[in-house]
Coordinates of C-alpha atoms and ligand atoms in Angstrom, one line a residue:
M1 CA 123.6 117.6 124.7
T2 CA 126.6 116.9 122.5
Q3 CA 128.8 119.0 120.4
N4 CA 129.5 117.6 116.9
N5 CA 131.5 119.6 114.5
K6 CA 130.3 122.7 116.5
I7 CA 126.6 121.8 116.0
T8 CA 125.0 121.5 119.4
I9 CA 122.6 118.5 119.4
H10 CA 119.9 118.3 122.1
H11 CA 119.0 114.7 122.9
S12 CA 116.0 113.4 124.8
D13 CA 117.2 111.6 128.0
E14 CA 116.4 108.1 126.5
V15 CA 118.3 108.9 123.2
A16 CA 121.3 110.2 125.1
Q17 CA 121.4 107.1 127.2
A18 CA 120.9 104.7 124.3
L19 CA 123.7 106.4 122.2
A20 CA 126.1 106.3 125.2
E21 CA 125.4 102.6 125.7
G22 CA 125.4 101.6 122.1
K23 CA 121.8 100.5 122.2
P24 CA 119.6 100.4 119.1
V25 CA 118.2 103.8 118.0
V26 CA 115.8 104.6 115.1
A27 CA 115.7 108.1 113.7
L28 CA 112.3 109.5 112.7
E29 CA 111.6 112.6 110.5
S30 CA 109.2 115.4 111.3
T31 CA 108.0 116.8 108.0
I32 CA 105.5 114.0 107.9
I33 CA 104.2 115.4 111.2
T34 CA 104.0 119.1 110.1
H35 CA 103.4 118.8 106.3
G36 CA 102.4 115.2 105.6
M37 CA 99.4 114.6 107.9
P38 CA 96.6 116.8 109.4
Y39 CA 96.2 117.3 113.1
P40 CA 95.4 115.3 115.2
Q41 CA 96.3 112.2 113.2
N42 CA 99.9 113.6 112.9
I43 CA 100.5 113.6 116.7
E44 CA 98.7 110.3 117.2
T45 CA 100.8 108.6 114.5
A46 CA 104.0 110.2 115.9
R47 CA 103.2 108.8 119.3
E48 CA 102.2 105.4 118.1
V49 CA 105.3 105.1 115.9
E50 CA 107.5 105.9 118.8
A51 CA 105.7 103.3 120.9
I52 CA 106.1 100.6 118.2
I53 CA 109.9 101.3 118.2
R54 CA 110.1 100.9 122.0
E55 CA 108.0 97.7 121.9
N56 CA 110.5 96.3 119.4
G57 CA 113.5 96.9 121.5
A58 CA 114.9 100.2 120.1
V59 CA 114.7 103.9 121.1
P60 CA 112.9 106.4 118.9
A61 CA 114.7 109.7 118.0
T62 CA 112.3 112.1 116.3
I63 CA 114.4 114.9 114.7
A64 CA 113.3 118.5 114.5
V65 CA 114.5 122.1 115.0
L66 CA 112.7 123.9 117.8
K67 CA 113.5 127.7 118.3
G68 CA 116.7 127.2 116.4
E69 CA 117.9 124.2 118.4
L70 CA 118.5 120.8 116.7
H71 CA 116.7 118.1 118.7
V72 CA 117.4 114.4 118.2
G73 CA 114.7 112.8 120.3
L74 CA 111.7 114.8 121.4
S75 CA 109.9 114.7 124.7
D76 CA 106.1 114.2 124.4
A77 CA 105.5 117.9 125.2
R78 CA 107.9 118.9 122.4
L79 CA 106.3 116.5 120.0
E80 CA 102.9 118.0 120.8
E81 CA 104.2 121.5 120.4
L82 CA 105.6 120.7 116.9
A83 CA 102.4 118.9 115.8
N84 CA 100.4 122.0 116.8
A85 CA 102.7 124.7 115.6
K86 CA 101.9 127.0 112.7
D87 CA 104.5 128.4 110.4
V88 CA 107.0 125.6 110.7
M89 CA 109.6 125.6 108.0
K90 CA 110.0 122.4 105.9
A91 CA 113.8 122.0 106.2
S92 CA 115.8 119.9 103.7
R93 CA 119.6 120.0 103.3
A94 CA 119.6 123.5 102.1
D95 CA 117.4 124.9 104.8
L96 CA 118.6 123.1 108.0
S97 CA 121.5 125.5 108.9
I98 CA 119.4 128.5 108.0
A99 CA 116.6 127.3 110.3
L100 CA 119.1 127.0 113.1
A101 CA 120.6 130.4 112.4
M102 CA 117.2 132.1 112.3
G103 CA 116.0 130.5 115.6
R104 CA 113.0 129.0 113.7
N105 CA 110.9 126.0 114.2
A106 CA 111.5 123.6 111.4
S107 CA 110.6 120.0 110.6
T108 CA 113.2 117.9 108.8
T109 CA 112.6 116.1 105.5
V110 CA 114.2 112.7 104.8
A111 CA 117.4 114.5 103.6
A112 CA 117.8 116.8 106.6
T113 CA 116.8 113.9 109.0
M114 CA 119.6 111.8 107.5
M115 CA 122.1 114.6 108.0
A116 CA 121.1 115.1 111.7
A117 CA 120.9 111.3 112.3
H118 CA 124.4 110.9 110.9
A119 CA 125.7 113.8 113.0
A120 CA 124.2 112.1 116.1
G121 CA 125.6 108.7 115.3
I122 CA 122.3 107.0 114.3
R123 CA 122.5 104.4 111.5
V124 CA 118.8 103.5 110.9
F125 CA 115.9 105.7 110.0
A126 CA 112.2 104.9 109.4
T127 CA 109.9 107.1 107.3
G128 CA 106.8 106.7 105.0
G129 CA 108.0 107.4 101.5
I130 CA 111.1 109.3 100.3
G131 CA 111.0 112.2 97.9
G132 CA 112.1 111.5 94.4
V133 CA 111.8 112.5 90.7
H134 CA 108.6 114.4 90.0
F135 CA 106.6 113.7 86.8
G136 CA 107.7 116.3 84.2
A137 CA 111.2 116.6 85.9
E138 CA 112.6 116.8 82.3
T139 CA 111.2 120.3 82.1
S140 CA 110.7 121.3 85.8
F141 CA 114.0 119.8 87.1
D142 CA 112.1 118.9 90.3
I143 CA 114.1 116.1 91.9
S144 CA 114.0 115.8 95.7
A145 CA 117.2 116.4 97.6
D146 CA 116.4 113.1 99.4
L147 CA 118.0 111.3 96.5
E148 CA 121.2 113.3 96.7
E149 CA 121.4 112.7 100.4
L150 CA 121.0 108.9 100.0
G151 CA 124.0 109.1 97.7
R152 CA 126.2 110.8 100.3
T153 CA 125.1 110.1 103.9
P154 CA 125.5 106.7 105.5
V155 CA 122.0 106.2 107.0
C156 CA 119.8 103.3 106.2
V157 CA 116.3 104.5 105.2
V158 CA 113.3 102.2 105.6
S159 CA 110.4 103.3 103.5
A160 CA 107.6 102.1 101.2
F161 CA 109.7 103.4 98.4
A162 CA 109.0 106.9 97.0
K163 CA 105.5 108.3 97.2
A164 CA 103.5 107.1 94.2
L165 CA 102.8 110.7 93.1
L166 CA 106.3 110.7 91.8
D167 CA 107.9 109.2 88.6
L168 CA 109.0 105.9 90.2
P169 CA 111.0 104.5 87.3
K170 CA 113.0 107.7 87.0
T171 CA 113.5 107.8 90.8
L172 CA 115.0 104.3 90.7
E173 CA 117.3 105.3 87.8
V174 CA 118.6 108.3 89.8
L175 CA 119.2 106.1 92.9
E176 CA 121.1 103.7 90.7
T177 CA 123.2 106.6 89.3
K178 CA 124.1 107.7 92.8
G179 CA 125.1 104.2 93.9
V180 CA 122.4 103.7 96.4
P181 CA 121.5 100.1 97.1
V182 CA 117.8 99.6 96.8
I183 CA 116.5 96.5 98.6
G184 CA 113.1 94.9 98.4
Y185 CA 112.3 93.6 101.9
Q186 CA 110.6 90.2 101.3
C187 CA 109.4 91.4 97.9
D188 CA 110.3 91.0 94.3
K189 CA 108.4 94.0 93.0
L190 CA 109.2 97.5 94.2
P191 CA 106.4 98.8 96.4
A192 CA 104.6 102.0 95.3
F193 CA 103.8 103.6 98.7
W194 CA 100.0 103.2 99.0
S195 CA 100.2 100.0 96.9
R196 CA 102.1 96.8 97.7
T197 CA 103.5 96.5 94.2
S198 CA 104.6 98.6 91.2
D199 CA 105.4 97.0 87.9
M200 CA 109.1 97.3 88.6
D201 CA 111.4 94.6 89.9
T202 CA 113.4 95.3 93.0
P203 CA 117.1 95.4 92.2
F204 CA 117.8 93.1 95.2
R205 CA 115.8 91.2 97.7
L206 CA 116.6 90.5 101.4
D207 CA 114.3 88.6 103.7
A208 CA 115.7 89.1 107.2
P209 CA 116.7 92.1 109.3
E210 CA 119.9 90.3 110.1
D211 CA 120.8 90.3 106.4
V212 CA 120.1 94.0 106.1
A213 CA 122.3 94.7 109.2
A214 CA 125.1 92.5 107.7
M215 CA 124.9 94.6 104.4
L216 CA 125.3 97.8 106.4
R217 CA 128.4 96.4 108.1
N218 CA 129.8 95.3 104.7
R219 CA 129.3 98.7 103.3
E220 CA 131.2 100.2 106.2
T221 CA 134.0 97.7 105.8
F222 CA 134.4 98.8 102.2
G223 CA 134.3 102.5 103.3
D224 CA 131.3 103.1 101.0
Q225 CA 129.8 106.5 101.3
G226 CA 126.1 107.0 101.2
G227 CA 122.9 105.5 102.5
E228 CA 120.8 102.4 101.7
L229 CA 117.1 102.3 100.8
I230 CA 115.1 99.4 102.2
T231 CA 111.6 99.2 100.5
N232 CA 109.0 97.6 102.6
P233 CA 105.5 97.0 101.2
V234 CA 102.5 98.2 103.1
P235 CA 100.6 95.3 104.8
A236 CA 98.0 93.7 102.4
E237 CA 95.0 94.7 104.6
D238 CA 95.9 98.4 104.4
E239 CA 96.9 98.8 100.8
I240 CA 95.2 100.8 98.1
P241 CA 95.9 98.9 94.9
A242 CA 97.5 100.9 92.1
Q243 CA 94.5 100.7 89.8
E244 CA 92.4 102.4 92.5
I245 CA 94.8 105.1 93.6
N246 CA 96.2 106.0 90.2
G247 CA 93.1 108.0 89.1
F248 CA 93.2 110.1 92.3
I249 CA 97.0 110.7 91.8
Q250 CA 96.3 111.9 88.3
K251 CA 93.6 114.3 89.5
A252 CA 95.8 115.7 92.3
L253 CA 98.7 116.2 89.9
A254 CA 96.5 118.1 87.4
E255 CA 95.2 120.3 90.2
A256 CA 98.7 121.1 91.4
E257 CA 99.6 122.1 87.8
R258 CA 96.4 124.2 87.4
Q259 CA 97.3 126.1 90.6
H260 CA 101.0 126.5 89.6
I261 CA 102.2 124.8 92.9
K262 CA 106.0 124.8 92.9
G263 CA 109.0 123.7 94.9
K264 CA 108.6 122.4 98.4
D265 CA 104.8 123.0 98.3
V266 CA 104.3 120.3 95.7
T267 CA 104.5 117.2 97.8
P268 CA 102.3 118.5 100.8
F269 CA 99.7 119.9 98.3
I270 CA 99.4 116.6 96.4
L271 CA 99.2 114.5 99.6
Q272 CA 96.5 116.7 101.0
H273 CA 94.5 116.6 97.7
I274 CA 94.7 112.8 97.5
F275 CA 93.5 112.7 101.1
E276 CA 90.4 114.7 100.2
L277 CA 89.8 112.7 97.0
T278 CA 90.0 109.3 98.8
E279 CA 88.0 110.6 101.8
G280 CA 90.8 109.9 104.2
R281 CA 91.7 106.4 102.9
S282 CA 95.1 107.5 101.7
L283 CA 96.0 108.8 105.2
A284 CA 94.9 105.5 106.8
T285 CA 97.3 103.7 104.4
N286 CA 100.0 106.2 105.0
I287 CA 99.8 105.7 108.8
A288 CA 99.8 101.9 108.4
L289 CA 102.9 101.9 106.2
V290 CA 104.8 104.2 108.5
K291 CA 104.1 101.9 111.4
N292 CA 105.1 98.9 109.4
N293 CA 108.4 100.6 108.5
A294 CA 109.0 101.5 112.1
R295 CA 108.7 97.8 113.0
L296 CA 111.2 96.8 110.4
A297 CA 113.7 99.6 111.2
S298 CA 113.6 98.6 114.8
A299 CA 114.5 95.0 114.0
I300 CA 117.4 96.2 111.7
A301 CA 118.7 98.6 114.4
V302 CA 118.5 95.8 117.0
S303 CA 120.5 93.4 114.8
Y304 CA 123.0 96.1 113.8
A305 CA 123.6 97.1 117.5
A306 CA 124.0 93.4 118.5
K307 CA 126.8 92.8 116.0
G308 CA 128.5 96.1 116.8
Ligands
PSU401 N1 106.6 110.5 103.7 C1 105.3 110.7 104.0 N2 104.8 112.0 104.0 C2 105.7 113.1 103.8 C3 107.0 112.9 103.5 C4 107.5 111.6 103.5 O1 104.6 109.7 104.2 O2 105.2 114.2 103.9 C5 108.0 114.1 103.3 C6 109.4 113.6 103.6 O3 109.9 114.5 104.6 C7 110.2 113.8 102.3 C8 109.5 115.0 101.7 O4 111.5 114.0 102.6 O5 108.1 114.6 102.0 C9 109.8 115.1 100.3 O6 109.6 116.5 99.9 P1 110.2 117.0 98.5 O7 109.5 116.2 97.5 O8 109.8 118.5 98.5 O9 111.7 116.8 98.6
MN402 MN1 111.1 119.3 95.0

């Protein structure tokens, strides 16, 4: 347990030890567990992702709020409790402190996970896809707080870019405005979550975890504020090509519109709808890309810790 700016952070034993010894740690979000995937695939994936991080020489730190306490690193029993719990808040930046004050169970989005990871001293974070600019944002103003967080909190986020149910060109523009480095990992085209490529070029390409770790150090040397976004394409054997998934995305977006889904419910609703339309294939791809991101994040964290 550590006190950081009066926030009490509860660590799992292995995370506490790794942080004390300067060993590599990879943060993991929990909204993907409570709102992104159905049970039991959510808990199975959470466990497998943690195992991948350990196999690759780092320590996993899944972040969540349980009964109003901020946990960085969950025991297996707590992970299971969260995956099964009903009525879990989806906490982004605006909600995190409220969830703590109310004594609630809350899962953390990319934005809230970055806040907690930074407070705990963790530099690298693996997720599936970040939130971004929704289609129609020019009238709805629906832009994920994840982008704002990337602009202000120094945590490196490894993802398959933003979920393809979002307006990807506008998402990239906002990231550029906020000064967030967007890196294609071993790719020249930006990935589009379920698909390996979009039709957009990656602003920059890096090919080795050591190069990513060096960039993080350089950013710190310059005193840069804010995070970095590493985009990592889903493995070829697991992808759903854009021409196949796009029709399903359009159908799910239309259904969300028809049912007047708003605010934080939009992303979980659309993910669930695409899952049904693809008869589970979108979930299999989502699981594969999260594991792939966990592998890369571990390698970056190992290299970053070695040079520290
Ligand atoms: N990645 C996934 N599934 C998810 C999410 C990411 O593969 O469910 C979650 C993340 O927690 C992300 C959130 O921060 O969706 C974005 O929600 P919103 O668009 O409401 O900001
Ligand atoms: Mn939103």
